[in-house]
């Protein structure tokens, strides 16, 4: 991902793929000469020699925060305190009635449909240049990045805005088939992986042809699935609905099991995360793809892309898949260790997967903050009719942005430790509650050091 802060690396006389979503530098052809193109670095943070941030202090601070949290929880937190979807303070009845009113739902669906039509018109009729057409920014910034704060503030908003639900409602199936029990959100995990490939790997990923092809595939899969299984398909297969719904688990707004709209601790929302098939895969896609995003800006990885006999796109694809697989393998080893420590724990994979969501949120914040605050207003200005709108100045200095990124990664892991500890004291016998979560603690340390390493290396 490009950024206004990205410095140019030393020119090398080889051909490189255009960067994923080259908003800051403009649309480039699929291959450009490296000497003429400034290679992007990670979302507003340069490499280690550019930043007034000591790797030693970043690593030491992160390790200390995790260790202190783990020890304090072990000493002071001996019983489960989170109540999942049974917790929350009810909001006023009038507010609930307004939120649940058919007119409100219809207005939100119309808003989402109108925004989708505007996006499509810009994509079809506007110039094939992301510096003059807001359509690429609408997809990669307004939707993909903007869903993070929107879901944290208001809950699973894409479920209400999703234009595909409005399109499907025009001709719903009379006798939809039941969804297979083993399906879960696995289709959404696959969709998220494909979208992150489009964002991070695909050449020319801001061009009209590429975006129309991706849009046609998305529409085809979603509408055909909904025609077979009804509108329940979207909650299981739409990658943006699954993405928004999982992030909304950390929102202070939520619903209890009885349907009441409540204010709640984000930990209670996190604790209520359904432990269905595909949860681990979805979270690992978020972790692995964001990790690859950081890796893709590393000079060593750029050199590997330049010299790979497979070519840049196949090599980058393998890199993305490897990052996701590594995230999943680390968590799988942790779950296996938990199973060995307590044979009565029959679902170690899904029982603690919710504790990875704050980590994923920390990575998303670290990698996308600068892109959101600079490209969000620029895209909106272009959508309003401005031609070649300038990018706003970065909101923070490189040092301030680096500090924010490290803080986001560390905070996400600390929240993950708290969520894992509460689940551990609920599932394990008291004598093994602290020792039983040691594999999770080791995993958190590994994820933390890896995440910070991608920022400062």
mmCIF file of N, CA, C and O in Angstrom, residues 90-124:
data_model
loop_
_atom_site.group_PDB
_atom_site.id
_atom_site.type_symbol
_atom_site.label_atom_id
_atom_site.label_comp_id
_atom_site.label_asym_id
_atom_site.label_seq_id
_atom_site.Cartn_x
_atom_site.Cartn_y
_atom_site.Cartn_z
ATOM 1 N N UNK A 90 -29.297 -2.130 29.112
ATOM 2 C CA UNK A 90 -30.251 -1.819 28.034
ATOM 3 C C UNK A 90 -30.311 -0.329 27.740
ATOM 4 O O UNK A 90 -30.298 0.515 28.646
ATOM 5 N N UNK A 91 -30.347 -0.018 26.457
ATOM 6 C CA UNK A 91 -30.553 1.361 26.029
ATOM 7 C C UNK A 91 -32.041 1.699 26.121
ATOM 8 O O UNK A 91 -32.888 0.805 26.227
ATOM 9 N N UNK A 92 -32.404 2.994 26.135
ATOM 10 C CA UNK A 92 -33.821 3.364 26.242
ATOM 11 C C UNK A 92 -34.683 2.666 25.192
ATOM 12 O O UNK A 92 -34.260 2.467 24.046
ATOM 13 N N UNK A 93 -35.881 2.315 25.583
ATOM 14 C CA UNK A 93 -36.783 1.587 24.691
ATOM 15 C C UNK A 93 -37.072 2.379 23.415
ATOM 16 O O UNK A 93 -37.214 1.801 22.336
ATOM 17 N N UNK A 94 -37.170 3.707 23.537
ATOM 18 C CA UNK A 94 -37.442 4.524 22.350
ATOM 19 C C UNK A 94 -36.308 4.409 21.337
ATOM 20 O O UNK A 94 -36.542 4.359 20.119
ATOM 21 N N UNK A 95 -35.080 4.353 21.841
ATOM 22 C CA UNK A 95 -33.934 4.221 20.943
ATOM 23 C C UNK A 95 -33.949 2.854 20.263
ATOM 24 O O UNK A 95 -33.652 2.738 19.070
ATOM 25 N N UNK A 96 -34.314 1.827 21.015
ATOM 26 C CA UNK A 96 -34.397 0.495 20.411
ATOM 27 C C UNK A 96 -35.479 0.443 19.343
ATOM 28 O O UNK A 96 -35.289 -0.139 18.272
ATOM 29 N N UNK A 97 -36.627 1.038 19.624
ATOM 30 C CA UNK A 97 -37.710 1.037 18.632
ATOM 31 C C UNK A 97 -37.279 1.756 17.354
ATOM 32 O O UNK A 97 -37.589 1.313 16.247
ATOM 33 N N UNK A 98 -36.566 2.876 17.519
ATOM 34 C CA UNK A 98 -36.099 3.605 16.338
ATOM 35 C C UNK A 98 -35.079 2.784 15.550
ATOM 36 O O UNK A 98 -35.102 2.758 14.313
ATOM 37 N N UNK A 99 -34.181 2.097 16.261
ATOM 38 C CA UNK A 99 -33.155 1.297 15.583
ATOM 39 C C UNK A 99 -33.766 0.119 14.840
ATOM 40 O O UNK A 99 -33.296 -0.262 13.756
ATOM 41 N N UNK A 100 -34.809 -0.469 15.420
ATOM 42 C CA UNK A 100 -35.409 -1.663 14.821
ATOM 43 C C UNK A 100 -36.573 -1.356 13.884
ATOM 44 O O UNK A 100 -37.153 -2.280 13.303
ATOM 45 N N UNK A 101 -36.923 -0.086 13.735
ATOM 46 C CA UNK A 101 -38.070 0.262 12.901
ATOM 47 C C UNK A 101 -37.812 -0.112 11.445
ATOM 48 O O UNK A 101 -36.699 0.069 10.933
ATOM 49 N N UNK A 102 -38.814 -0.661 10.759
ATOM 50 C CA UNK A 102 -38.635 -0.987 9.331
ATOM 51 C C UNK A 102 -38.174 0.208 8.502
ATOM 52 O O UNK A 102 -37.397 0.045 7.553
ATOM 53 N N UNK A 103 -38.657 1.416 8.845
ATOM 54 C CA UNK A 103 -38.241 2.596 8.082
ATOM 55 C C UNK A 103 -36.743 2.853 8.224
ATOM 56 O O UNK A 103 -36.074 3.260 7.262
ATOM 57 N N UNK A 104 -36.202 2.607 9.436
ATOM 58 C CA UNK A 104 -34.762 2.780 9.638
ATOM 59 C C UNK A 104 -33.978 1.775 8.813
ATOM 60 O O UNK A 104 -32.991 2.128 8.143
ATOM 61 N N UNK A 105 -34.408 0.509 8.861
ATOM 62 C CA UNK A 105 -33.720 -0.523 8.091
ATOM 63 C C UNK A 105 -33.796 -0.239 6.592
ATOM 64 O O UNK A 105 -32.814 -0.415 5.855
ATOM 65 N N UNK A 106 -34.957 0.206 6.141
ATOM 66 C CA UNK A 106 -35.114 0.526 4.719
ATOM 67 C C UNK A 106 -34.225 1.696 4.304
ATOM 68 O O UNK A 106 -33.596 1.676 3.242
ATOM 69 N N UNK A 107 -34.158 2.716 5.156
ATOM 70 C CA UNK A 107 -33.327 3.878 4.844
ATOM 71 C C UNK A 107 -31.858 3.483 4.751
ATOM 72 O O UNK A 107 -31.131 3.939 3.842
ATOM 73 N N UNK A 108 -31.392 2.636 5.662
ATOM 74 C CA UNK A 108 -29.994 2.208 5.627
ATOM 75 C C UNK A 108 -29.721 1.356 4.393
ATOM 76 O O UNK A 108 -28.671 1.497 3.752
ATOM 77 N N UNK A 109 -30.659 0.486 4.036
ATOM 78 C CA UNK A 109 -30.469 -0.336 2.842
ATOM 79 C C UNK A 109 -30.442 0.536 1.592
ATOM 80 O O UNK A 109 -29.659 0.299 0.664
ATOM 81 N N UNK A 110 -31.302 1.567 1.542
ATOM 82 C CA UNK A 110 -31.287 2.496 0.406
ATOM 83 C C UNK A 110 -29.984 3.279 0.351
ATOM 84 O O UNK A 110 -29.456 3.548 -0.738
ATOM 85 N N UNK A 111 -29.469 3.652 1.522
ATOM 86 C CA UNK A 111 -28.191 4.362 1.567
ATOM 87 C C UNK A 111 -27.076 3.497 0.996
ATOM 88 O O UNK A 111 -26.265 3.963 0.181
ATOM 89 N N UNK A 112 -27.025 2.232 1.415
ATOM 90 C CA UNK A 112 -26.001 1.337 0.885
ATOM 91 C C UNK A 112 -26.145 1.110 -0.605
ATOM 92 O O UNK A 112 -25.152 1.075 -1.342
ATOM 93 N N UNK A 113 -27.391 0.963 -1.064
ATOM 94 C CA UNK A 113 -27.624 0.740 -2.496
ATOM 95 C C UNK A 113 -27.246 1.970 -3.315
ATOM 96 O O UNK A 113 -26.637 1.855 -4.390
ATOM 97 N N UNK A 114 -27.592 3.161 -2.812
ATOM 98 C CA UNK A 114 -27.235 4.394 -3.510
ATOM 99 C C UNK A 114 -25.722 4.548 -3.612
ATOM 100 O O UNK A 114 -25.181 4.904 -4.674
ATOM 101 N N UNK A 115 -25.020 4.271 -2.506
ATOM 102 C CA UNK A 115 -23.560 4.369 -2.525
ATOM 103 C C UNK A 115 -22.969 3.380 -3.528
ATOM 104 O O UNK A 115 -22.010 3.705 -4.245
ATOM 105 N N UNK A 116 -23.541 2.168 -3.593
ATOM 106 C CA UNK A 116 -23.042 1.173 -4.542
ATOM 107 C C UNK A 116 -23.266 1.629 -5.979
ATOM 108 O O UNK A 116 -22.401 1.434 -6.846
ATOM 109 N N UNK A 117 -24.408 2.237 -6.268
ATOM 110 C CA UNK A 117 -24.680 2.728 -7.622
ATOM 111 C C UNK A 117 -23.743 3.866 -8.006
ATOM 112 O O UNK A 117 -23.262 3.936 -9.144
ATOM 113 N N UNK A 118 -23.482 4.763 -7.056
ATOM 114 C CA UNK A 118 -22.535 5.855 -7.324
ATOM 115 C C UNK A 118 -21.145 5.288 -7.605
ATOM 116 O O UNK A 118 -20.447 5.735 -8.540
ATOM 117 N N UNK A 119 -20.735 4.307 -6.810
ATOM 118 C CA UNK A 119 -19.443 3.647 -7.042
ATOM 119 C C UNK A 119 -19.389 3.044 -8.438
ATOM 120 O O UNK A 119 -18.409 3.212 -9.178
ATOM 121 N N UNK A 120 -20.453 2.331 -8.822
ATOM 122 C CA UNK A 120 -20.469 1.673 -10.120
ATOM 123 C C UNK A 120 -20.448 2.689 -11.266
ATOM 124 O O UNK A 120 -19.747 2.490 -12.279
ATOM 125 N N UNK A 121 -21.176 3.788 -11.121
ATOM 126 C CA UNK A 121 -21.173 4.817 -12.160
ATOM 127 C C UNK A 121 -19.791 5.440 -12.323
ATOM 128 O O UNK A 121 -19.325 5.670 -13.449
ATOM 129 N N UNK A 122 -19.143 5.755 -11.195
ATOM 130 C CA UNK A 122 -17.780 6.295 -11.281
ATOM 131 C C UNK A 122 -16.843 5.284 -11.935
ATOM 132 O O UNK A 122 -15.985 5.653 -12.757
ATOM 133 N N UNK A 123 -16.990 4.011 -11.577
ATOM 134 C CA UNK A 123 -16.106 2.990 -12.127
ATOM 135 C C UNK A 123 -16.302 2.842 -13.631
ATOM 136 O O UNK A 123 -15.333 2.706 -14.392
ATOM 137 N N UNK A 124 -17.553 2.875 -14.085
ATOM 138 C CA UNK A 124 -17.852 2.667 -15.495
ATOM 139 C C UNK A 124 -17.597 3.907 -16.352
ATOM 140 O O UNK A 124 -17.101 3.806 -17.479
#
